[in-house]
């Protein structure tokens, strides 16, 4: 959920809570004031009625206000006076009305009387309801106005932050970009933009230094390796070497070749991750690349007596042609290297999917762990453990999906794209 939407939701919830609590509190307060006023009037009426009962034979009709009523009932014993509300039926209007009643007891000429004074509450309740509704409406209108105003102001205030966020989403380190922003009036956002600018400057500098170091290191390592391999080739021509010396020299040559391949693979992996290959603009047809790589690997295929079956359509993803070559080469090399003697390979290329199946030994654990660098099958010590890591990196850079599944004796590598 977006921050502004979350803030607005909390504000609405808080405003509604304040509105309901405020309206309830105001209603209780007004109700209390009206009840208190009615109680005072009833007590004043009690004083008048008590005085007239003791001093006058008949009560005058104007002792109570319009709508009020007075009732006298003879009783044997007095009780405690009470105040209560009660609905009484009005014969004239044929409906019930709320009344506030005061019941007390007076002794007149040796006889106890129960005196009930009833005060009509219709007008007071109508007034109370009108006041409460009016005030509630005003408060609700005020809260809605504040929410609308706050929403509009929040959108304007957070606009620079959204611009900065959009710029960060589109930021590409490999282009050596340094993000710069126009000056903002809000101090906090101005500091944020300055921090982002300084951060991208440091990132661009660090990235450039790392790139130069990688390229220089790979170049400097490759040169002495080439010299070593050349010297080894020359030593092989020396007829005075003993058999043990030739074996040791052969092991040195194998290690030097392995180191040279490792250096080239790591350099290629770094270049791919740093996006030094330009993004493709058109789909690359993988079908001729697959056929060409199969011809290049024909000797290795024949040596292991592997049966190849292909179902190829002229299609492929949008990517750099050089990366397409590496992708196909590593998938096929992996299928051959980790296959069984007299095994099989099935290659299917269709719209949006390349699938390479090969027979092979069972592996322990999650097969997708083989996408990690230097992760390999222990029985294949000659492998660098970078082939599938290169394939995974190429797929990530180009927005493709790579999966590894095992179906009975088949190891299935699948590359999908939109």
Tab-separated table of C-alpha atoms in Angstrom:
chain	number	residue	atom	x	y	z
A	1	UNK	CA	0.000	0.000	0.000
A	2	UNK	CA	1.276	3.459	-0.861
A	3	UNK	CA	2.300	5.757	1.965
A	4	UNK	CA	-0.197	8.508	1.050
A	5	UNK	CA	-3.057	6.005	0.856
A	6	UNK	CA	-2.078	4.555	4.225
A	7	UNK	CA	-1.865	8.002	5.832
A	8	UNK	CA	-5.235	8.972	4.347
A	9	UNK	CA	-6.807	5.744	5.629
A	10	UNK	CA	-5.487	6.364	9.141
A	11	UNK	CA	-6.718	9.952	9.012
A	12	UNK	CA	-10.200	8.860	7.928
A	13	UNK	CA	-10.347	6.223	10.669
A	14	UNK	CA	-9.151	8.705	13.279
A	15	UNK	CA	-11.581	11.378	12.075
A	16	UNK	CA	-14.531	8.969	12.171
A	17	UNK	CA	-13.534	7.842	15.652
A	18	UNK	CA	-13.269	11.447	16.845
A	19	UNK	CA	-16.570	12.279	15.160
A	20	UNK	CA	-18.483	9.424	16.793
A	21	UNK	CA	-16.911	9.923	20.191
A	22	UNK	CA	-17.416	13.688	19.990
A	23	UNK	CA	-21.046	13.333	18.889
A	24	UNK	CA	-21.725	10.811	21.666
A	25	UNK	CA	-20.051	12.986	24.292
A	26	UNK	CA	-21.914	16.075	23.116
A	27	UNK	CA	-25.233	14.183	23.150
A	28	UNK	CA	-24.606	12.961	26.715
A	29	UNK	CA	-23.595	16.467	27.821
A	30	UNK	CA	-26.685	18.128	26.323
A	31	UNK	CA	-28.894	15.371	27.705
A	32	UNK	CA	-27.402	15.867	31.147
A	33	UNK	CA	-27.949	19.644	31.024
A	34	UNK	CA	-31.571	19.248	29.900
A	35	UNK	CA	-32.284	16.608	32.562
A	36	UNK	CA	-30.702	18.827	35.193
A	37	UNK	CA	-32.838	21.770	34.096
A	38	UNK	CA	-36.006	19.639	34.099
A	39	UNK	CA	-35.159	18.277	37.535
A	40	UNK	CA	-34.796	21.813	38.891
A	41	UNK	CA	-38.179	22.766	37.440
A	42	UNK	CA	-39.764	19.661	38.970
A	43	UNK	CA	-38.269	20.478	42.379
A	44	UNK	CA	-39.570	24.055	42.123
A	45	UNK	CA	-42.986	22.690	41.253
A	46	UNK	CA	-42.745	20.361	44.252
A	47	UNK	CA	-42.178	23.317	46.547
A	48	UNK	CA	-45.192	25.136	45.133
A	49	UNK	CA	-47.442	22.080	45.297
A	50	UNK	CA	-46.373	21.247	48.863
A	51	UNK	CA	-47.033	24.785	50.065
A	52	UNK	CA	-50.457	24.971	48.423
A	53	UNK	CA	-51.462	21.541	49.727
A	54	UNK	CA	-50.795	22.738	53.272
A	55	UNK	CA	-52.287	26.207	52.947
A	56	UNK	CA	-54.948	26.160	50.190
A	57	UNK	CA	-57.969	23.891	49.815
A	58	UNK	CA	-57.847	23.765	45.999
A	59	UNK	CA	-54.827	23.914	43.679
A	60	UNK	CA	-54.972	26.641	41.006
A	61	UNK	CA	-54.765	25.471	37.365
A	62	UNK	CA	-51.796	27.706	36.595
A	63	UNK	CA	-49.452	26.095	39.073
A	64	UNK	CA	-47.771	24.025	36.376
A	65	UNK	CA	-46.552	24.852	32.886
A	66	UNK	CA	-48.460	23.974	29.720
A	67	UNK	CA	-48.274	20.259	28.954
A	68	UNK	CA	-47.402	19.253	32.503
A	69	UNK	CA	-49.738	17.253	34.736
A	70	UNK	CA	-50.381	16.808	38.452
A	71	UNK	CA	-51.839	13.706	40.052
A	72	UNK	CA	-52.795	13.122	43.718
A	73	UNK	CA	-53.391	9.616	45.122
A	74	UNK	CA	-54.176	8.738	48.731
A	75	UNK	CA	-51.808	6.136	50.180
A	76	UNK	CA	-51.392	4.510	53.567
A	77	UNK	CA	-47.651	4.961	53.925
A	78	UNK	CA	-45.138	7.313	52.341
A	79	UNK	CA	-42.111	6.132	50.340
A	80	UNK	CA	-38.892	7.666	49.115
A	81	UNK	CA	-39.292	10.360	46.445
A	82	UNK	CA	-38.091	9.337	42.998
A	83	UNK	CA	-37.287	10.929	39.619
A	84	UNK	CA	-37.936	8.925	36.498
A	85	UNK	CA	-38.803	9.076	32.808
A	86	UNK	CA	-41.920	7.429	31.498
A	87	UNK	CA	-43.991	7.236	28.313
A	88	UNK	CA	-47.587	8.390	28.874
A	89	UNK	CA	-50.466	8.063	26.465
A	90	UNK	CA	-51.952	11.306	25.138
A	91	UNK	CA	-55.641	10.783	24.316
A	92	UNK	CA	-55.917	13.973	22.286
A	93	UNK	CA	-52.982	13.142	19.989
A	94	UNK	CA	-53.541	9.366	20.205
A	95	UNK	CA	-49.882	8.639	20.835
A	96	UNK	CA	-47.317	8.259	23.613
A	97	UNK	CA	-45.073	11.115	24.758
A	98	UNK	CA	-42.011	11.056	27.019
A	99	UNK	CA	-42.429	12.657	30.448
A	100	UNK	CA	-40.086	13.343	33.318
A	101	UNK	CA	-41.853	12.503	36.595
A	102	UNK	CA	-41.230	13.506	40.169
A	103	UNK	CA	-43.040	11.375	42.766
A	104	UNK	CA	-43.075	12.550	46.380
A	105	UNK	CA	-45.412	12.236	49.398
A	106	UNK	CA	-47.256	14.875	51.465
A	107	UNK	CA	-49.316	14.542	54.662
A	108	UNK	CA	-52.486	16.655	54.643
A	109	UNK	CA	-54.846	16.574	57.620
A	110	UNK	CA	-53.544	13.196	58.761
A	111	UNK	CA	-53.733	11.591	55.285
A	112	UNK	CA	-50.734	10.721	53.141
A	113	UNK	CA	-50.916	11.574	49.477
A	114	UNK	CA	-48.746	10.396	46.598
A	115	UNK	CA	-48.047	13.444	44.428
A	116	UNK	CA	-46.930	12.821	40.828
A	117	UNK	CA	-45.766	15.781	38.742
A	118	UNK	CA	-45.213	14.903	35.071
A	119	UNK	CA	-43.298	17.285	32.804
A	120	UNK	CA	-43.580	16.921	29.027
A	121	UNK	CA	-40.168	16.389	27.289
A	122	UNK	CA	-41.156	16.470	23.606
A	123	UNK	CA	-40.031	20.038	22.924
A	124	UNK	CA	-36.847	19.645	24.928
A	125	UNK	CA	-35.938	16.423	23.139
A	126	UNK	CA	-36.641	17.998	19.764
A	127	UNK	CA	-34.394	20.874	20.703
A	128	UNK	CA	-31.711	18.495	21.964
A	129	UNK	CA	-31.836	16.408	18.756
A	130	UNK	CA	-31.689	19.517	16.577
A	131	UNK	CA	-28.689	20.901	18.461
A	132	UNK	CA	-26.814	17.582	18.405
A	133	UNK	CA	-27.476	16.982	14.699
A	134	UNK	CA	-26.477	20.526	13.783
A	135	UNK	CA	-23.227	20.409	15.733
A	136	UNK	CA	-22.454	16.898	14.428
A	137	UNK	CA	-23.049	18.035	10.854
A	138	UNK	CA	-20.770	21.042	11.332
A	139	UNK	CA	-18.016	18.887	12.867
A	140	UNK	CA	-18.370	16.255	10.115
A	141	UNK	CA	-18.205	18.941	7.438
A	142	UNK	CA	-15.119	20.384	9.108
A	143	UNK	CA	-13.406	16.979	9.282
A	144	UNK	CA	-14.205	16.187	5.644
A	145	UNK	CA	-12.849	19.575	4.595
A	146	UNK	CA	-9.652	18.951	6.566
A	147	UNK	CA	-9.251	15.496	5.034
A	148	UNK	CA	-9.703	16.795	1.494
A	149	UNK	CA	-7.338	19.672	2.141
A	150	UNK	CA	-4.803	17.345	3.742
A	151	UNK	CA	-5.016	14.925	0.826
A	152	UNK	CA	-4.416	17.678	-1.722
A	153	UNK	CA	-1.565	19.182	0.281
A	154	UNK	CA	0.006	15.763	0.891
A	155	UNK	CA	0.009	15.063	-2.835
A	156	UNK	CA	1.812	18.328	-3.501
A	157	UNK	CA	4.220	17.978	-0.595
A	158	UNK	CA	5.218	14.402	-1.499
A	159	UNK	CA	5.575	15.129	-5.219
A	160	UNK	CA	9.365	15.722	-4.992
A	161	UNK	CA	9.766	12.446	-3.113
A	162	UNK	CA	7.864	10.580	-5.846
A	163	UNK	CA	10.101	12.190	-8.482
A	164	UNK	CA	13.197	11.060	-6.593
A	165	UNK	CA	11.761	7.552	-6.260
A	166	UNK	CA	10.979	7.397	-9.996
A	167	UNK	CA	14.522	8.523	-10.808
A	168	UNK	CA	15.943	5.779	-8.566
A	169	UNK	CA	13.726	3.177	-10.259
A	170	UNK	CA	15.170	4.127	-13.656
A	171	UNK	CA	18.750	4.430	-12.407
A	172	UNK	CA	21.272	2.290	-14.311
A	173	UNK	CA	24.676	1.949	-12.728
A	174	UNK	CA	26.318	0.581	-15.849
A	175	UNK	CA	25.685	3.891	-17.620
A	176	UNK	CA	27.778	5.717	-14.974
A	177	UNK	CA	24.831	7.981	-14.225
A	178	UNK	CA	24.897	10.555	-11.454
A	179	UNK	CA	21.372	11.600	-10.457
A	180	UNK	CA	20.844	15.334	-10.126
A	181	UNK	CA	17.638	17.008	-8.990
A	182	UNK	CA	16.269	20.570	-9.110
A	183	UNK	CA	16.341	22.526	-5.888
A	184	UNK	CA	13.340	21.885	-3.647
A	185	UNK	CA	11.632	24.234	-1.214
A	186	UNK	CA	11.148	21.485	1.393
A	187	UNK	CA	14.337	21.183	3.409
A	188	UNK	CA	13.982	17.458	4.108
A	189	UNK	CA	13.523	16.568	0.435
A	190	UNK	CA	16.397	18.831	-0.554
A	191	UNK	CA	18.668	16.945	1.869
A	192	UNK	CA	17.363	13.637	0.529
A	193	UNK	CA	18.152	14.649	-3.067
A	194	UNK	CA	21.623	15.784	-2.086
A	195	UNK	CA	22.269	12.459	-0.339
A	196	UNK	CA	21.034	10.520	-3.385
A	197	UNK	CA	23.270	12.588	-5.683
A	198	UNK	CA	26.323	11.970	-3.484
A	199	UNK	CA	25.471	8.267	-3.254
A	200	UNK	CA	25.201	7.852	-7.041
A	201	UNK	CA	28.495	9.727	-7.480
A	202	UNK	CA	30.226	7.276	-5.137
A	203	UNK	CA	28.521	4.300	-6.817
A	204	UNK	CA	29.565	5.443	-10.293
A	205	UNK	CA	33.154	5.969	-9.155
A	206	UNK	CA	33.304	2.611	-7.346
A	207	UNK	CA	31.723	0.818	-10.301
A	208	UNK	CA	34.202	2.355	-12.742
A	209	UNK	CA	37.146	1.469	-10.505
A	210	UNK	CA	35.882	-2.096	-10.090
A	211	UNK	CA	35.338	-2.452	-13.831
A	212	UNK	CA	38.833	-1.195	-14.637
A	213	UNK	CA	40.350	-3.437	-11.963
A	214	UNK	CA	38.528	-6.498	-13.322
A	215	UNK	CA	39.581	-5.805	-16.898
A	216	UNK	CA	43.171	-5.020	-15.929
A	217	UNK	CA	43.436	-8.033	-13.629
A	218	UNK	CA	42.041	-10.368	-16.279
A	219	UNK	CA	44.419	-8.952	-18.883
A	220	UNK	CA	47.443	-9.088	-16.602
A	221	UNK	CA	46.650	-12.660	-15.548
A	222	UNK	CA	46.048	-13.835	-19.093
A	223	UNK	CA	49.423	-12.561	-20.321
A	224	UNK	CA	51.636	-14.585	-17.928
A	225	UNK	CA	49.353	-17.590	-18.444
A	226	UNK	CA	49.967	-17.393	-22.170
A	227	UNK	CA	53.715	-17.221	-21.494
A	228	UNK	CA	53.506	-20.225	-19.164
A	229	UNK	CA	51.569	-22.280	-21.704
A	230	UNK	CA	54.031	-21.311	-24.440
A	231	UNK	CA	57.015	-22.347	-22.301
A	232	UNK	CA	55.304	-25.634	-21.469
A	233	UNK	CA	54.762	-26.347	-25.170
A	234	UNK	CA	58.459	-25.682	-25.745
A	235	UNK	CA	59.476	-28.011	-22.947
A	236	UNK	CA	57.379	-30.783	-24.437
A	237	UNK	CA	59.720	-30.678	-27.457
A	238	UNK	CA	62.734	-31.429	-25.272
A	239	UNK	CA	63.670	-35.050	-25.939
A	240	UNK	CA	65.913	-35.232	-22.883
A	241	UNK	CA	62.989	-35.154	-20.431
A	242	UNK	CA	62.305	-38.287	-18.472
A	243	UNK	CA	58.894	-39.928	-18.232
A	244	UNK	CA	58.313	-38.599	-14.694
A	245	UNK	CA	59.231	-35.094	-15.833
A	246	UNK	CA	56.796	-35.344	-18.748
A	247	UNK	CA	54.030	-36.447	-16.389
A	248	UNK	CA	54.729	-33.525	-14.054
A	249	UNK	CA	54.897	-31.141	-17.013
A	250	UNK	CA	51.580	-32.485	-18.290
A	251	UNK	CA	49.962	-31.817	-14.905
A	252	UNK	CA	51.342	-28.259	-14.917
A	253	UNK	CA	49.991	-27.730	-18.434
A	254	UNK	CA	46.558	-29.015	-17.418
A	255	UNK	CA	46.474	-26.710	-14.376
A	256	UNK	CA	47.579	-23.711	-16.469
A	257	UNK	CA	44.901	-24.402	-19.091
A	258	UNK	CA	42.307	-24.774	-16.365
A	259	UNK	CA	43.370	-21.479	-14.800
A	260	UNK	CA	43.192	-19.758	-18.202
A	261	UNK	CA	39.648	-21.052	-18.786
A	262	UNK	CA	38.627	-20.030	-15.280
A	263	UNK	CA	39.985	-16.532	-15.820
A	264	UNK	CA	38.103	-16.162	-19.106
A	265	UNK	CA	34.879	-17.509	-17.591
A	266	UNK	CA	35.023	-15.163	-14.575
A	267	UNK	CA	35.791	-12.206	-16.836
A	268	UNK	CA	32.822	-13.049	-19.051
A	269	UNK	CA	30.582	-13.504	-16.007
A	270	UNK	CA	31.636	-10.114	-14.637
A	271	UNK	CA	31.026	-8.398	-17.971
A	272	UNK	CA	27.551	-9.910	-18.189
A	273	UNK	CA	26.658	-8.868	-14.633
A	274	UNK	CA	27.977	-5.359	-15.303
A	275	UNK	CA	25.783	-5.256	-18.438
A	276	UNK	CA	28.723	-4.443	-20.688
A	277	UNK	CA	26.911	-6.240	-23.490
A	278	UNK	CA	24.438	-3.953	-25.238
A	279	UNK	CA	20.821	-5.025	-24.923
A	280	UNK	CA	19.438	-6.698	-28.021
A	281	UNK	CA	16.780	-4.992	-30.115
A	282	UNK	CA	15.619	-7.936	-32.244
A	283	UNK	CA	14.969	-11.632	-31.538
A	284	UNK	CA	17.947	-13.944	-32.105
A	285	UNK	CA	17.125	-17.135	-33.984
A	286	UNK	CA	18.606	-19.901	-31.814
A	287	UNK	CA	18.042	-22.685	-34.330
A	288	UNK	CA	21.167	-22.107	-36.502
A	289	UNK	CA	23.232	-21.458	-33.367
A	290	UNK	CA	22.178	-24.838	-31.924
A	291	UNK	CA	22.975	-26.669	-35.186
A	292	UNK	CA	26.366	-24.966	-35.444
A	293	UNK	CA	27.293	-25.782	-31.831
A	294	UNK	CA	26.268	-29.409	-32.347
A	295	UNK	CA	28.651	-29.624	-35.309
A	296	UNK	CA	31.445	-28.075	-33.206
A	297	UNK	CA	30.825	-30.630	-30.449
A	298	UNK	CA	30.428	-33.560	-32.841
A	299	UNK	CA	33.710	-35.244	-31.851
A	300	UNK	CA	32.800	-35.174	-28.153
A	301	UNK	CA	29.292	-36.455	-28.939
A	302	UNK	CA	30.653	-39.344	-31.007
A	303	UNK	CA	33.262	-40.159	-28.375
A	304	UNK	CA	30.539	-40.680	-25.748
A	305	UNK	CA	28.112	-42.223	-28.277
A	306	UNK	CA	25.301	-39.842	-27.359
A	307	UNK	CA	22.108	-39.883	-29.396
A	308	UNK	CA	20.928	-36.362	-30.352
A	309	UNK	CA	17.329	-35.530	-31.237
A	310	UNK	CA	16.193	-32.000	-32.116
A	311	UNK	CA	12.844	-30.282	-32.655
A	312	UNK	CA	13.717	-26.741	-33.663
A	313	UNK	CA	11.569	-23.828	-34.777
A	314	UNK	CA	13.115	-20.610	-36.144
A	315	UNK	CA	12.601	-18.519	-33.021
A	316	UNK	CA	14.425	-17.071	-30.025
A	317	UNK	CA	14.476	-14.292	-27.420
A	318	UNK	CA	15.575	-10.681	-27.759
A	319	UNK	CA	19.205	-10.599	-26.581
A	320	UNK	CA	22.771	-9.839	-27.592
A	321	UNK	CA	23.973	-12.367	-30.240
A	322	UNK	CA	27.208	-13.051	-28.333
A	323	UNK	CA	25.225	-13.928	-25.197
A	324	UNK	CA	22.999	-16.219	-27.268
A	325	UNK	CA	26.138	-18.095	-28.388
A	326	UNK	CA	27.323	-18.488	-24.781
A	327	UNK	CA	23.847	-19.552	-23.611
A	328	UNK	CA	23.504	-22.327	-26.224
A	329	UNK	CA	27.117	-23.458	-25.901
A	330	UNK	CA	26.932	-23.855	-22.099
A	331	UNK	CA	23.581	-25.648	-22.194
A	332	UNK	CA	24.795	-28.161	-24.782
A	333	UNK	CA	28.215	-28.610	-23.147
A	334	UNK	CA	26.515	-29.244	-19.795
A	335	UNK	CA	24.147	-31.815	-21.381
A	336	UNK	CA	27.076	-33.665	-22.983
A	337	UNK	CA	29.512	-33.476	-20.069
A	338	UNK	CA	27.012	-34.723	-17.471
A	339	UNK	CA	25.437	-37.359	-19.707
A	340	UNK	CA	25.776	-41.121	-19.575
A	341	UNK	CA	27.822	-43.213	-21.981
A	342	UNK	CA	25.438	-44.144	-24.830
A	343	UNK	CA	22.977	-41.586	-23.424
A	344	UNK	CA	20.533	-39.243	-25.159
A	345	UNK	CA	19.917	-35.532	-25.560
A	346	UNK	CA	16.597	-33.990	-26.640
A	347	UNK	CA	16.634	-30.338	-27.740
A	348	UNK	CA	13.260	-28.596	-28.292
A	349	UNK	CA	13.009	-24.991	-29.433
A	350	UNK	CA	9.547	-23.472	-29.710
A	351	UNK	CA	7.920	-20.080	-29.314
A	352	UNK	CA	8.958	-18.663	-25.943
A	353	UNK	CA	10.852	-21.776	-24.754
A	354	UNK	CA	14.138	-23.653	-25.183
A	355	UNK	CA	14.299	-27.064	-23.515
A	356	UNK	CA	17.422	-29.238	-23.273
A	357	UNK	CA	16.985	-32.756	-21.850
A	358	UNK	CA	19.786	-35.188	-21.157
A	359	UNK	CA	20.057	-38.546	-19.453
A	360	UNK	CA	22.278	-38.609	-16.393
A	361	UNK	CA	22.939	-39.859	-12.911
A	362	UNK	CA	20.729	-38.840	-10.027
A	363	UNK	CA	21.856	-35.896	-7.927
A	364	UNK	CA	21.240	-35.170	-4.273
A	365	UNK	CA	19.466	-32.018	-3.112
A	366	UNK	CA	17.862	-29.237	-5.107
A	367	UNK	CA	19.126	-29.308	-8.721
A	368	UNK	CA	18.803	-25.518	-9.012
A	369	UNK	CA	21.708	-25.211	-6.542
A	370	UNK	CA	23.914	-26.039	-9.549
A	371	UNK	CA	23.230	-22.498	-10.793
A	372	UNK	CA	25.527	-21.210	-8.056
A	373	UNK	CA	29.138	-20.412	-8.883
A	374	UNK	CA	31.622	-23.269	-8.486
A	375	UNK	CA	28.773	-25.637	-7.532
A	376	UNK	CA	29.268	-28.873	-9.485
A	377	UNK	CA	28.821	-32.620	-9.397
A	378	UNK	CA	31.761	-34.061	-7.460
A	379	UNK	CA	32.135	-36.864	-10.001
A	380	UNK	CA	32.947	-34.317	-12.710
A	381	UNK	CA	36.155	-32.780	-11.362
A	382	UNK	CA	37.137	-31.367	-14.760
A	383	UNK	CA	34.190	-28.960	-14.669
A	384	UNK	CA	34.804	-25.374	-13.558
A	385	UNK	CA	31.376	-25.117	-11.982
A	386	UNK	CA	30.627	-21.865	-13.865
A	387	UNK	CA	28.718	-23.093	-16.931
A	388	UNK	CA	25.215	-23.011	-15.458
A	389	UNK	CA	26.096	-19.907	-13.408
A	390	UNK	CA	26.804	-18.132	-16.715
A	391	UNK	CA	23.500	-19.371	-18.155
A	392	UNK	CA	21.614	-18.175	-15.055
A	393	UNK	CA	23.263	-14.738	-15.194
A	394	UNK	CA	22.513	-14.344	-18.907
A	395	UNK	CA	18.859	-15.208	-18.293
A	396	UNK	CA	18.608	-12.753	-15.386
A	397	UNK	CA	20.170	-9.918	-17.409
A	398	UNK	CA	17.824	-10.501	-20.356
A	399	UNK	CA	14.636	-11.064	-18.343
A	400	UNK	CA	14.394	-14.794	-19.086
A	401	UNK	CA	13.536	-17.612	-16.695
A	402	UNK	CA	15.781	-20.631	-16.176
A	403	UNK	CA	14.618	-23.792	-14.415
A	404	UNK	CA	16.173	-27.176	-13.670
A	405	UNK	CA	13.977	-30.242	-13.144
A	406	UNK	CA	14.573	-33.969	-12.968
A	407	UNK	CA	12.022	-36.267	-14.601
A	408	UNK	CA	12.960	-39.892	-13.895
A	409	UNK	CA	16.329	-40.345	-15.669
A	410	UNK	CA	16.072	-37.039	-17.554
A	411	UNK	CA	17.706	-33.799	-16.453
A	412	UNK	CA	15.663	-30.935	-17.939
A	413	UNK	CA	16.952	-27.371	-18.340
A	414	UNK	CA	14.292	-24.943	-19.577
A	415	UNK	CA	14.716	-21.328	-20.677
A	416	UNK	CA	11.496	-19.356	-21.147
A	417	UNK	CA	10.859	-15.809	-22.336
A	418	UNK	CA	8.020	-13.546	-23.312
